[in-house]
Tab-separated table of C-alpha atoms in Angstrom:
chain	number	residue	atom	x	y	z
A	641	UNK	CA	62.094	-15.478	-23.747
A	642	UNK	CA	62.704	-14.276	-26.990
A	643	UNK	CA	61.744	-16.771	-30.251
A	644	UNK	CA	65.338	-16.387	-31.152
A	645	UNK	CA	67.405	-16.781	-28.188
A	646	UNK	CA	69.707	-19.978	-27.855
A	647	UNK	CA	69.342	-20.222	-24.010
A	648	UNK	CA	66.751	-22.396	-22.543
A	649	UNK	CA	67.328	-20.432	-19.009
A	650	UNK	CA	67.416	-16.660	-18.023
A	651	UNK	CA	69.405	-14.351	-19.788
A	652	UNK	CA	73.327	-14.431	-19.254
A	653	UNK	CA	72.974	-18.344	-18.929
A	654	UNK	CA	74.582	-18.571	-22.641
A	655	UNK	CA	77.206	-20.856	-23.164
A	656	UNK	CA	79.381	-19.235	-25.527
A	657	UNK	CA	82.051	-17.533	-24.080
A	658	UNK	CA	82.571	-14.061	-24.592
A	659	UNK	CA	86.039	-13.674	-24.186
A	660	UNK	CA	87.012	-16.392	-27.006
A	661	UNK	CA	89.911	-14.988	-29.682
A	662	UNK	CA	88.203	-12.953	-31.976
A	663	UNK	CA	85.121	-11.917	-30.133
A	664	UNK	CA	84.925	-8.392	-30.629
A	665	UNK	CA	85.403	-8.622	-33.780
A	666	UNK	CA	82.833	-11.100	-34.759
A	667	UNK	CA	80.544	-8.983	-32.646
A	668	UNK	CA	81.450	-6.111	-34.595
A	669	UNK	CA	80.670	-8.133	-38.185
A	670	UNK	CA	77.628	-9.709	-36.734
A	671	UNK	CA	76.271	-6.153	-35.897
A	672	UNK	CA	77.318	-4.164	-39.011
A	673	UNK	CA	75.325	-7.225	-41.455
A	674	UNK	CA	72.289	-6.525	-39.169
A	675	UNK	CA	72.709	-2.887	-39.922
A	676	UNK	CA	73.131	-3.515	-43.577
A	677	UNK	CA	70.339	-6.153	-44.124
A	678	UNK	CA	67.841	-3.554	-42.020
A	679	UNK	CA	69.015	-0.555	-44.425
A	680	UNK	CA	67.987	-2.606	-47.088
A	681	UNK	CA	64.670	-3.239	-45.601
A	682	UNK	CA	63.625	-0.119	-44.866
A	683	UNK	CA	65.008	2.116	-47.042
A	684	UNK	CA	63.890	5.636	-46.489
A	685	UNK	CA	61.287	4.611	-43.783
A	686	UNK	CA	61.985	4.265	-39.963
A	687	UNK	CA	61.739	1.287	-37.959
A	688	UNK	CA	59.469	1.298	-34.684
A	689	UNK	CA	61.616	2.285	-31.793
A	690	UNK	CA	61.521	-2.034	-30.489
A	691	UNK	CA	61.175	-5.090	-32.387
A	692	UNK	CA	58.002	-7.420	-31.676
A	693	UNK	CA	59.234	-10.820	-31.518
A	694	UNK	CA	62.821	-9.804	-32.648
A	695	UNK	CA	61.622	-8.193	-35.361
A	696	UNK	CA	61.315	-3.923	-36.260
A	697	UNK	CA	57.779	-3.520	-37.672
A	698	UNK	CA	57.574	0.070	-39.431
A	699	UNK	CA	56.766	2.058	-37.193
A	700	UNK	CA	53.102	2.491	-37.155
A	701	UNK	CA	51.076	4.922	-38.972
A	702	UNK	CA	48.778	8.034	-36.711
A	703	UNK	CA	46.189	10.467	-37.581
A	704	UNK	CA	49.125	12.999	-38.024
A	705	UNK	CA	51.997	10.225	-39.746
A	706	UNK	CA	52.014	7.690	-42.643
A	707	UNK	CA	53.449	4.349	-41.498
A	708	UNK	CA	57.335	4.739	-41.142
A	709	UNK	CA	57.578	8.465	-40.709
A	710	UNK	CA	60.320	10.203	-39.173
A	711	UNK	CA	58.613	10.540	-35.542
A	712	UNK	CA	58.810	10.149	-31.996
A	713	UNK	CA	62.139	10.453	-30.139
A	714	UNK	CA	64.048	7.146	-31.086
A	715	UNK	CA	64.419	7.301	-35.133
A	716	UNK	CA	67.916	8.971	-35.007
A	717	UNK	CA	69.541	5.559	-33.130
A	718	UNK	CA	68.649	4.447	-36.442
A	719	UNK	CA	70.945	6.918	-39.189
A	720	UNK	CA	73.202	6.643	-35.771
A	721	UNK	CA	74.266	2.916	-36.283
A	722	UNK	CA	74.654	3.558	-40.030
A	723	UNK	CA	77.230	6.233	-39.335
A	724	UNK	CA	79.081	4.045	-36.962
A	725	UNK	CA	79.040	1.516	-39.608
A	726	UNK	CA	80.559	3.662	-41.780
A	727	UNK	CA	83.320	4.406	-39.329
A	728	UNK	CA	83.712	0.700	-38.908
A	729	UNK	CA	83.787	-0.172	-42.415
A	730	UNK	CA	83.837	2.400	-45.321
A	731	UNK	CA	80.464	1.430	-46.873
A	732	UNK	CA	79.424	4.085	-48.904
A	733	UNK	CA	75.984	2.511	-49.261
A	734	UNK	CA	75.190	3.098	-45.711
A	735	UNK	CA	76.919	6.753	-45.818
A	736	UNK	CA	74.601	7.271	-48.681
A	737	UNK	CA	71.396	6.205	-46.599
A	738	UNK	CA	72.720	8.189	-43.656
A	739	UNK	CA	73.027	11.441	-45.601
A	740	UNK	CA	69.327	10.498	-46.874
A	741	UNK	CA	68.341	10.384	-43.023
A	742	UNK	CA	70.465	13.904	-41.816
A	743	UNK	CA	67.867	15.014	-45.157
A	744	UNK	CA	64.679	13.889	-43.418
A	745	UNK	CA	65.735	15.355	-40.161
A	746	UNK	CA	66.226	18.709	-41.748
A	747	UNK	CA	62.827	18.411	-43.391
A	748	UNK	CA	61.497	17.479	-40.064
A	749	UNK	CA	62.578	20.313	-37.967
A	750	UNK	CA	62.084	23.213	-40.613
A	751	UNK	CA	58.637	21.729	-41.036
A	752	UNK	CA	58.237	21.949	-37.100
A	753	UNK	CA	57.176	18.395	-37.052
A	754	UNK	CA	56.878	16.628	-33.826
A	755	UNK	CA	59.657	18.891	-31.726
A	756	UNK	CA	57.448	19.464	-28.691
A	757	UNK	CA	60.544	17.395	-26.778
A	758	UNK	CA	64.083	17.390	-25.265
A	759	UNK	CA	65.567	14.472	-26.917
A	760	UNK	CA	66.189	16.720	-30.168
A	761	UNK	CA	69.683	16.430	-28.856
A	762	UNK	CA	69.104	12.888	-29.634
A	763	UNK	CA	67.784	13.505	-32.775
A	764	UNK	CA	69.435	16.125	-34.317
A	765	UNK	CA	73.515	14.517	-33.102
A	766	UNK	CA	73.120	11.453	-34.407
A	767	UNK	CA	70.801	12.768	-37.513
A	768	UNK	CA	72.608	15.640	-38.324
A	769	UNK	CA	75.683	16.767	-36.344
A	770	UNK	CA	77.314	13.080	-37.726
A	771	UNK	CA	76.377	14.069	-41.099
A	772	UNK	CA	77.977	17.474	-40.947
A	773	UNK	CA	81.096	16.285	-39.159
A	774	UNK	CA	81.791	12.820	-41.320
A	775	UNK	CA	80.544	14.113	-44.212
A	776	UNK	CA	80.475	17.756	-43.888
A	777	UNK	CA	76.991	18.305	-45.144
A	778	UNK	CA	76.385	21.554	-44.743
A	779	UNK	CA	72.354	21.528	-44.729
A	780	UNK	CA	72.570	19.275	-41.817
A	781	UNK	CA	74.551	21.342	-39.614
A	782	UNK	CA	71.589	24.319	-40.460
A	783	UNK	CA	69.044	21.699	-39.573
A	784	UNK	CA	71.504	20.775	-36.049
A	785	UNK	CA	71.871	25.038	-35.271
A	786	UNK	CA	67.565	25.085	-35.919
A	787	UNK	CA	67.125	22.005	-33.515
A	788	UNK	CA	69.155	23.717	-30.899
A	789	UNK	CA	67.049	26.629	-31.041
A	790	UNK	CA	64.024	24.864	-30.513
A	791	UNK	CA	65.381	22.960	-28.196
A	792	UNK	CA	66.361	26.410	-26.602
A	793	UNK	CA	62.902	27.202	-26.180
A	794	UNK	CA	62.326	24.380	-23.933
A	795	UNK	CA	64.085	26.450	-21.082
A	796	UNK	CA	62.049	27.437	-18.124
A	797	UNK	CA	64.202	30.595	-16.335
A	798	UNK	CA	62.991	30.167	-13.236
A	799	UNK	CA	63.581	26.892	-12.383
A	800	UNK	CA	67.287	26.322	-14.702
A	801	UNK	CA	66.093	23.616	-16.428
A	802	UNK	CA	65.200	22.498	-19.905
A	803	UNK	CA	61.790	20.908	-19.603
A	804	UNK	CA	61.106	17.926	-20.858
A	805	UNK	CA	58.632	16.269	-23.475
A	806	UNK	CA	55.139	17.826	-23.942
A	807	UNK	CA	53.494	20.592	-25.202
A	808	UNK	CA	54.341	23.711	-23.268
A	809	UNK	CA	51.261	25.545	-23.546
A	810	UNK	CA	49.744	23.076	-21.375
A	811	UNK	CA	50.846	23.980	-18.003
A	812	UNK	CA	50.795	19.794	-17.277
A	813	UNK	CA	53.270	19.799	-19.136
A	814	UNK	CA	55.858	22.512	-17.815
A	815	UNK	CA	58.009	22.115	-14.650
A	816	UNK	CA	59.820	18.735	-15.385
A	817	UNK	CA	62.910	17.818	-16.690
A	818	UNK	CA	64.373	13.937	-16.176
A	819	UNK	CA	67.827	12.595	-16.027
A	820	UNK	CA	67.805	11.203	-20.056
A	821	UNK	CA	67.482	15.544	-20.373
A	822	UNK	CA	71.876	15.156	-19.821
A	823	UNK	CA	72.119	13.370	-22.813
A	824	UNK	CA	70.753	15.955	-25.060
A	825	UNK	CA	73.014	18.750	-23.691
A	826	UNK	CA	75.671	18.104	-26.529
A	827	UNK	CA	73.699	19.400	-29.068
A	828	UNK	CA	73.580	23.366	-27.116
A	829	UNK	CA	77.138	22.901	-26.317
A	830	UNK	CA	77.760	22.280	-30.317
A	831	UNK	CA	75.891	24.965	-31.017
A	832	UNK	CA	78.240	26.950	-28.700
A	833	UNK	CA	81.367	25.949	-30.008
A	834	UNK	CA	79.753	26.117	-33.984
A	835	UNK	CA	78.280	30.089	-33.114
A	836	UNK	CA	80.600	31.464	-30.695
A	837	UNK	CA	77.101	31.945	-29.454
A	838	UNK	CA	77.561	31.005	-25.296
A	839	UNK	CA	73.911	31.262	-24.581
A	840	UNK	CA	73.550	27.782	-25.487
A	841	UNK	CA	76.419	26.580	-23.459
A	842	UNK	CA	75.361	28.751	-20.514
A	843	UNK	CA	72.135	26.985	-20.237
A	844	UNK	CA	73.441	23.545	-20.662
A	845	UNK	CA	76.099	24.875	-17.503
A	846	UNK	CA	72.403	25.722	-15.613
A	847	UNK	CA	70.229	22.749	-16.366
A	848	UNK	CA	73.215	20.350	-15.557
A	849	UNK	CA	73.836	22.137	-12.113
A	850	UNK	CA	69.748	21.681	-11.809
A	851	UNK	CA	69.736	17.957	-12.202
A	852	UNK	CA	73.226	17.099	-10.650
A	853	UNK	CA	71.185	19.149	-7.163
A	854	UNK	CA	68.142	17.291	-7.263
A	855	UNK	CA	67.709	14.322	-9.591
A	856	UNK	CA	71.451	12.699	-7.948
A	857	UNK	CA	70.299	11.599	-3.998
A	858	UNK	CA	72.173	10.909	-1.189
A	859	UNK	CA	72.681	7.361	-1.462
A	860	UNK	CA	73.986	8.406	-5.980
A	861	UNK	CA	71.132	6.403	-7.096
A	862	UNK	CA	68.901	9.158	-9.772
A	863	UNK	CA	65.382	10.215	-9.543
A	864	UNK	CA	63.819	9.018	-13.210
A	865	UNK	CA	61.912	12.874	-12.951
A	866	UNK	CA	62.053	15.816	-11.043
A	867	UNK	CA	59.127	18.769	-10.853
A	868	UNK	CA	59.355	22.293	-10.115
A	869	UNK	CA	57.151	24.944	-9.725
A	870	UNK	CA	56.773	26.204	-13.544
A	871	UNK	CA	56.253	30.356	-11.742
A	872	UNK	CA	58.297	30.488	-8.794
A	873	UNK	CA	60.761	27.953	-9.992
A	874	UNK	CA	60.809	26.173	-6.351
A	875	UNK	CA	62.235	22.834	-6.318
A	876	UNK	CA	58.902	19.970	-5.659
A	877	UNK	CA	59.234	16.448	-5.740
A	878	UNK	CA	61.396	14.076	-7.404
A	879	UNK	CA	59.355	10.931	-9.114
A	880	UNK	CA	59.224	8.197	-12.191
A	881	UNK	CA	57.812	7.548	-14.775
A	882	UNK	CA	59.110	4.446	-16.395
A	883	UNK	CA	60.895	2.798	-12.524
A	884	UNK	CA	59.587	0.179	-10.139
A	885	UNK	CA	58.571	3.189	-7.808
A	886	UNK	CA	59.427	6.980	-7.431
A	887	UNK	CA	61.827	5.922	-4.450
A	888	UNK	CA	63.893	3.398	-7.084
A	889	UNK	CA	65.785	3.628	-9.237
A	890	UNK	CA	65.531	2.854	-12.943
A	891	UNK	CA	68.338	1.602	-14.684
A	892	UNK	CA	68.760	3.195	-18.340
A	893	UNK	CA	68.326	6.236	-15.942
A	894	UNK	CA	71.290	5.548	-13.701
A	895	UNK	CA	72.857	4.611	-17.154
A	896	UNK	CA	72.081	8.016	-18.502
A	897	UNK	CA	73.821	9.650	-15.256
A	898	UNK	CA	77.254	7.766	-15.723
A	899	UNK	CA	77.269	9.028	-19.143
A	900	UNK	CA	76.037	12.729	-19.445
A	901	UNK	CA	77.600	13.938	-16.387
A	902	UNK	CA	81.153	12.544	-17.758
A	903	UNK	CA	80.278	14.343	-21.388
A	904	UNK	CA	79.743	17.347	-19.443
A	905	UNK	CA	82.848	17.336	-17.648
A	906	UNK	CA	84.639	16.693	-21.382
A	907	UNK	CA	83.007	20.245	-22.264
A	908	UNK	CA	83.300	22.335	-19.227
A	909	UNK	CA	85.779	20.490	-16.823
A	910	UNK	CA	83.826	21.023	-14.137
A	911	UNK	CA	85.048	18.546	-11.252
A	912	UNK	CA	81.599	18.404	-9.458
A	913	UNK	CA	80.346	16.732	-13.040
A	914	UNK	CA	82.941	13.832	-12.537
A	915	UNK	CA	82.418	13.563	-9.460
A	916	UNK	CA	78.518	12.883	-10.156
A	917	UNK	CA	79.848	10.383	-13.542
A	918	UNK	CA	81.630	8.463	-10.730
A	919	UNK	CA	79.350	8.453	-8.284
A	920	UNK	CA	76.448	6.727	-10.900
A	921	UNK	CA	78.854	4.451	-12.065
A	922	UNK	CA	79.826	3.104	-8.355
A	923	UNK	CA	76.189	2.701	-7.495
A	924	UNK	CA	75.616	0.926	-10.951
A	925	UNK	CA	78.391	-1.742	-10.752
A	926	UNK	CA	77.252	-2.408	-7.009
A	927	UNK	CA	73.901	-2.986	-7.912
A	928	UNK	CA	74.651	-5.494	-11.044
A	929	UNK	CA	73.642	-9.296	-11.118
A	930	UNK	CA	76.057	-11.790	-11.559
A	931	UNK	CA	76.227	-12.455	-15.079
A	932	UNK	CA	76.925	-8.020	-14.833
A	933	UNK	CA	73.574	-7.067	-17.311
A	934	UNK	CA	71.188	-5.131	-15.138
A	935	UNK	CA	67.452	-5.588	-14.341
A	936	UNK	CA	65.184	-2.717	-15.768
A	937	UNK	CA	65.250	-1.413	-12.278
A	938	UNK	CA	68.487	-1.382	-9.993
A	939	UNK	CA	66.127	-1.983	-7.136
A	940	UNK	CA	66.383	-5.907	-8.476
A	941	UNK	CA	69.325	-8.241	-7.781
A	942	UNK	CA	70.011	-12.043	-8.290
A	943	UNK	CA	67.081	-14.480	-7.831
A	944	UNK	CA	63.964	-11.498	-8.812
A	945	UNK	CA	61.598	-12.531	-11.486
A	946	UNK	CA	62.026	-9.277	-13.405
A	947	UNK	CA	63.209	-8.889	-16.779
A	948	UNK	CA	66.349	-7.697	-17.491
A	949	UNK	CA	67.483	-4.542	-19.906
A	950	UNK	CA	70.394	-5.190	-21.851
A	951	UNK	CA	69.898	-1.258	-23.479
A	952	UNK	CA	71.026	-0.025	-20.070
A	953	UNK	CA	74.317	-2.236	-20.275
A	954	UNK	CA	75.091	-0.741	-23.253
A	955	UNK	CA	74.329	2.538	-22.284
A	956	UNK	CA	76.353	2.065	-19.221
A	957	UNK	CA	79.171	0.470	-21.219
A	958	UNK	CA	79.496	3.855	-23.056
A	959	UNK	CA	79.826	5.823	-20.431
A	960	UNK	CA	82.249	4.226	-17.995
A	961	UNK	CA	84.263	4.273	-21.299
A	962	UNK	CA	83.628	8.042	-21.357
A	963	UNK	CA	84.141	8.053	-17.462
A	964	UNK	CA	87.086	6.106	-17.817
A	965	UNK	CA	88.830	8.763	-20.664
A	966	UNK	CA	88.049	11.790	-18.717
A	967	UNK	CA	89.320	10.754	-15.042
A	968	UNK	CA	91.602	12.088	-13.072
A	969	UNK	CA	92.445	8.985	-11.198
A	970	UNK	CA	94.421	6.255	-13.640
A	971	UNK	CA	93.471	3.515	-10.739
A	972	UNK	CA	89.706	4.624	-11.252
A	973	UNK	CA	90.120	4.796	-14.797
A	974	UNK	CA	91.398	1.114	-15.227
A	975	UNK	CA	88.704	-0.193	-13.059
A	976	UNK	CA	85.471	2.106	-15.344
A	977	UNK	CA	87.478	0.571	-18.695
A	978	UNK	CA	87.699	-2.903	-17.717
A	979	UNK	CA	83.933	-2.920	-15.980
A	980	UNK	CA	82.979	-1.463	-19.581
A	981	UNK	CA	84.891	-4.507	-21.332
A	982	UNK	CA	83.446	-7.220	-18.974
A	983	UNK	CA	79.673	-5.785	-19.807
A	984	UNK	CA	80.213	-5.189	-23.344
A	985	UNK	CA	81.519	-9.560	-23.119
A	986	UNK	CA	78.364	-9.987	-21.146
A	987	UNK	CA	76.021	-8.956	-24.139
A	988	UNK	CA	77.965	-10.106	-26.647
A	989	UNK	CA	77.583	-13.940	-24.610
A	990	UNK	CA	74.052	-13.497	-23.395
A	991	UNK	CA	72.208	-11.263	-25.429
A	992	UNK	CA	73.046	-10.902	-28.908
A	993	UNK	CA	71.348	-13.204	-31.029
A	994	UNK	CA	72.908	-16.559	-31.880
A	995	UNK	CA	73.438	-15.642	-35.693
A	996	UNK	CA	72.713	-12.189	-37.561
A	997	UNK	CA	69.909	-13.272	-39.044
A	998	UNK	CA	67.733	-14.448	-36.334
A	999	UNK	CA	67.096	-10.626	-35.400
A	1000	UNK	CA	66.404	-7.462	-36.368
A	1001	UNK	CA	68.293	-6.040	-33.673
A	1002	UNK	CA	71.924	-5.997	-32.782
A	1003	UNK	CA	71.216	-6.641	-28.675
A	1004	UNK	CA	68.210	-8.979	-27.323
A	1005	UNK	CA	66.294	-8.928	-23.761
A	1006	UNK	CA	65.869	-5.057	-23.807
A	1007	UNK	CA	62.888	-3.032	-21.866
A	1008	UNK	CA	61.301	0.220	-22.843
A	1009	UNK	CA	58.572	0.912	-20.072
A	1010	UNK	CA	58.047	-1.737	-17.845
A	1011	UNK	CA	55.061	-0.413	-15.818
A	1012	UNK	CA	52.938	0.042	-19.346
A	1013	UNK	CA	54.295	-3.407	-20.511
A	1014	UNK	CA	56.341	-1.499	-23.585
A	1015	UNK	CA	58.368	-3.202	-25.627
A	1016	UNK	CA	59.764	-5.508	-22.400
A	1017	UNK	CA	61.997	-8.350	-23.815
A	1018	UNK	CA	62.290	-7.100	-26.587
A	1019	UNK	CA	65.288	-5.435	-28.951
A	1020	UNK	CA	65.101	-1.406	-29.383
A	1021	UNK	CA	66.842	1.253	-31.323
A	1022	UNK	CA	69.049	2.928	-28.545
A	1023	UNK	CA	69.995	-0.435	-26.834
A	1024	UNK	CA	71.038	-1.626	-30.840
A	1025	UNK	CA	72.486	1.678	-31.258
A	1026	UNK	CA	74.627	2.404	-27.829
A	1027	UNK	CA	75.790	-1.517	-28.248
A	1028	UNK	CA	77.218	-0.434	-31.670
A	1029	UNK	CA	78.876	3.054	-30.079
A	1030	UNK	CA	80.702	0.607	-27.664
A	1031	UNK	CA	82.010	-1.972	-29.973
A	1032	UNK	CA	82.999	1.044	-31.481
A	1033	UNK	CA	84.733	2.924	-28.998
A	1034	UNK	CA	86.647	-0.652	-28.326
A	1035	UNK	CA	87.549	-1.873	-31.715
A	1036	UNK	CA	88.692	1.898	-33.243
A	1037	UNK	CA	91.680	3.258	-31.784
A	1038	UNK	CA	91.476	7.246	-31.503
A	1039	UNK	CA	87.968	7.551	-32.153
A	1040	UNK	CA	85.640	10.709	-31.988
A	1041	UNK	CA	82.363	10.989	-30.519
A	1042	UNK	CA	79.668	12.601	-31.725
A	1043	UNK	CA	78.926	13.266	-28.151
A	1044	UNK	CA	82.383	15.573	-27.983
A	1045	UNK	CA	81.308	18.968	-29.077
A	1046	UNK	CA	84.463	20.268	-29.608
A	1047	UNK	CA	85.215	17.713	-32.095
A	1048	UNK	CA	82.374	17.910	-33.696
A	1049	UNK	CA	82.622	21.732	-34.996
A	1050	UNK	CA	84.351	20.839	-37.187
A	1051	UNK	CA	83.525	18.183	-39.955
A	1052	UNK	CA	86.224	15.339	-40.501
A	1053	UNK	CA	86.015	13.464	-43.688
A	1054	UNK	CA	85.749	9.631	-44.006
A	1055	UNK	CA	87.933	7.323	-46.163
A	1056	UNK	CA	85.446	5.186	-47.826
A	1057	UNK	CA	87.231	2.339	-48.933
A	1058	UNK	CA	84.411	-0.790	-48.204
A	1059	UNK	CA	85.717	-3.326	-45.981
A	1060	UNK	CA	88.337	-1.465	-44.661
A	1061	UNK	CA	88.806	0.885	-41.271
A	1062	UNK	CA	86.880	4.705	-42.610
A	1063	UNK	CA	88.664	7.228	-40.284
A	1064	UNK	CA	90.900	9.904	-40.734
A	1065	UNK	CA	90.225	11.323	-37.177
A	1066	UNK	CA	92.199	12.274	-34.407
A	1067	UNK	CA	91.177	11.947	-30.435
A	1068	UNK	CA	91.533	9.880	-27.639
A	1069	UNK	CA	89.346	7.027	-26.376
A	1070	UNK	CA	89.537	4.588	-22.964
C-alpha cells in the first residue's frame, strides 16, 4: 500500500464518497495543482514514466541519455496533462512549458533519437499535434508530419501491420504488432487529413483490420501481442508480454481496445470498428470488481490477492466516453457514459491521493509490468495523464480531442485568461 494512501484496507475501501456536491470539480483542482507543482519541479526535464513511493524521480540517466532526457515511450503523458491544464484553466505558464516540450519533441525526432517504436503516435499527439492545434505552432506540426513518417516505416506489407517496438534490422524484432499499436493510429490519420496524403490513412485502414482479425478472440477479450511471419506475412500466434498468461487477458490492453477501435470508427465510420469498441467495453465492465477499478489482469475478480491498476480505469473511462459519443444506439450510449462516470467516481474515492500534496501523481495504485515487478502500486504518467483527459472530457462541455484527427488539422487557439475555462473550440463530447 502506498505511503500516502488514507485507507488502511485494499484499494476502493476509501471512505469518502465520490459522488459528494462538488466532486468533479475538486478532482479537477486537486489534479491541475499536482500538474503545476510537478512543472515547477522539473522544468525542462522529464519525469520517469512511475513514481517510487508516490514520488516521479527524473527519469534515470543511460549510456546513450543524461538523467531526465526526453526518452522512452511515456514522456509525452507528461506535456499531455499540461495542455489539458491549459484547456481547464488558461495558465499560460503551463502553455509556455508545453510549447517548451512540442520543442524537445521536434529536436528529438529530427535528431532520430530513440524512434525505433510505435508509440510515436503517443509521442508526437500529445507533444506536438496539441501544440500545433492549441497553439498553432507551426514547427511542431513539421516535427508531428516527420514522426508519422517514421512511424510509416514501421509497416511490414506483408503482414498489414505496423510493427511494434524494436529495432527492425533485427529480425527478433519484426513480425509483431500489440493492441496499445490502435492508439497510435491518430497520428497517420492526421497526417492524412493535414497532407491530403491517403497513404497514411490507408495503412492505419490495414493495420486496424489486422488487429481487429486476430488480436480481438472469440470470447472479445484481446491478445496483449500478436506475431506474424515477417516474409510470408502468415498469421502465427497470439501472446503477452506484460498479462498473467498469453491465454488472459491484460487489462490496460482491453482498455486500449475500447478506446482505439471507437477513435477509428470517429475517422473512417467503419461499423465493424464499433462493433469491436463495444464488444471490449462489454467484456471490460463484466469482468470489473466491485468497487468497478480493475485488477492488472481481467483474469482477476473479487477476493484475488493481485494488485489492482487504476491506469486501466482511466484508460477505460476515456474510451467508453469515446464509445459512448460515437454510437449508434442512444440506450448503449447512456449505459458506456454513465459506466465512464461511475469509474471516473471510483478513482476519484479510492485512488487519488488524500490531498495534492501527498503525491506526485494525479491517480494512485497503478501497474506497469506486473510479471517484471515494474512500477506495480505505484502512480505513472499515462494513468495521471488519461485520468486528467477524463475529468476533462466530463467537466468541459464541447471539447476536442487530440485523438480526433479531423479536428486536429486545423489549429484552434486558446483564451488564456488564468483561472478561467481556455477554449474557444467547437465539437461534441458524451
Amino acid at each position: 500500500m502506498s505511503s500516502t494512501d488514507v485507507r488502511d484496507s485494499a484499494p476502493g475501501a476509501d471512505p469518502r464518497p465520490a459522488d459528494r456536491p462538488g466532486a468533479l470539480a475538486a478532482a479537477v483542482d486537486a489534479a491541475v495543482a499536482t500538474v503545476r507543482r510537478n512543472a515547477a519541479a522539473f522544468g525542462a526535464l522529464y519525469p520517469d514514466s512511475t513514481t517510487r513511493d508516490d514520488r516521479y524521480p527524473l527519469r534515470p540517466a543511460t549510456d546513450r541519455f543524461a538523467e531526465g532526457a526526453n526518452r522512452d515511450w511515456t514522456t509525452s503523458f507528461w506535456p499531455g496533462m499540461q495542455w489539458r491544464a491549459v484547456e481547464l484553466t488558461g495558465d499560460a505558464d503551463l502553455r509556455a512549458a508545453a510549447l517548451a516540450h512540442a520543442a524537445d519533441f521536434a529536436r528529438r525526432v529530427h535528431a532520430g533519437e530513440d524512434l525505433d517504436t510505435h508509440d510515436l503516435g503517443f509521442l508526437y499527439t500529445l507533444s506536438c499535434v496539441d501544440a500545433w492545434r492549441l497553439a498553432g505552432d507551426e514547427a511542431a506540426r513539421d516535427a508531428a508530419l516527420a514522426a508519422a513518417d517514421h512511424l510509416m516505416t514501421r509497416f511490414l506489407p506483408s503482414a498489414g501491420i505496423i510493427q511494434a517496438w524494436g529495432d527492425l534490422s533485427d529480425p527478433a524484432q519484426r513480425g509483431r504488432t500489440i493492441v496499445d499499436s490502435l492508439m497510435n493510429m491518430p497520428l497517420l490519420t492526421w497526417a492524412t487529413q493535414v497532407t491530403g496524403d491517403p497513404r497514411y490513412a490507408d495503412v492505419v485502414a490495414r493495420h486496424v483490420v489486422q488487429v481487429r482479425t486476430h488480436l480481438l478472440r472469440d470470447d472479445d477479450s484481446t491478445f496483449h501481442t500478436f506475431y506474424w511471419d515477417p516474409e510470408t506475412g502468415e498469421p502465427l500466434r497470439g501472446g503477452t508480454e506484460q498479462g498473467a498468461g498469453d491465454d488472459s487477458c491484460w487489462a490496460r490492453g482491453q482498455a486500449w481496445g475500447i478506446f482505439g477501435f471507437a477513435l477509428h470508427h470517429r475517422t473512417s465510420g467503419d461499423p465493424e470498428s464499433l462493433r469491436a469498441s463495444e464488444r471490449c467495453a462489454e467484456y471490460f465492465l463484466a469482468h470489473l470488481p466491485a468497487d468497478g477499478v480493475p485488477f492488472w489482469d481481467l483474469v482477476y475478480s473479487d477476493g484475488a490477492d493481485a494488485p489492482r491498476d487504476s491506469s486501466s480505469g482511466a484508460i477505460a473511462a476515456c474510451g467508453l466516453l469515446e464509445l459512448a459519443s460515437v454510437s449508434t444506439d442512444a440506450d448503449r450510449a447512456a449505459r458506456y457514459a454513465a459506466a465512464a462516470r461511475r469509474m471516473v467516481a471510483d478513482l476519484i474515492a479510492g485512488y487519488t491521493p488524500a490531498a495534492p500534496e501527498d503525491a506526485d501523481a494525479l491517480l494512485l495504485h497503478s501497474v506497469y509490468d506486473a510479471p517484471k515487478n515494474k512500477g506495480v502500486d505505484e502512480g505513472c504518467l499515462w494513468g495521471d495523464y488519461y485520468y486528467l483527459e477524463a475529468l476533462t472530457r466530463l467537466t468541459l462541455p464541447g471539447w476536442v480531442s487530440p485523438w480526433w484527427p479531423a479536428a486536429a488539422a486545423v489549429p484552434t487557439r486558446l483564451t488564456l485568461t488564468a483561472g478561467t475555462t481556455a477554449t474557444d473550440t467547437d465539437g461534441g463530447t458524451a
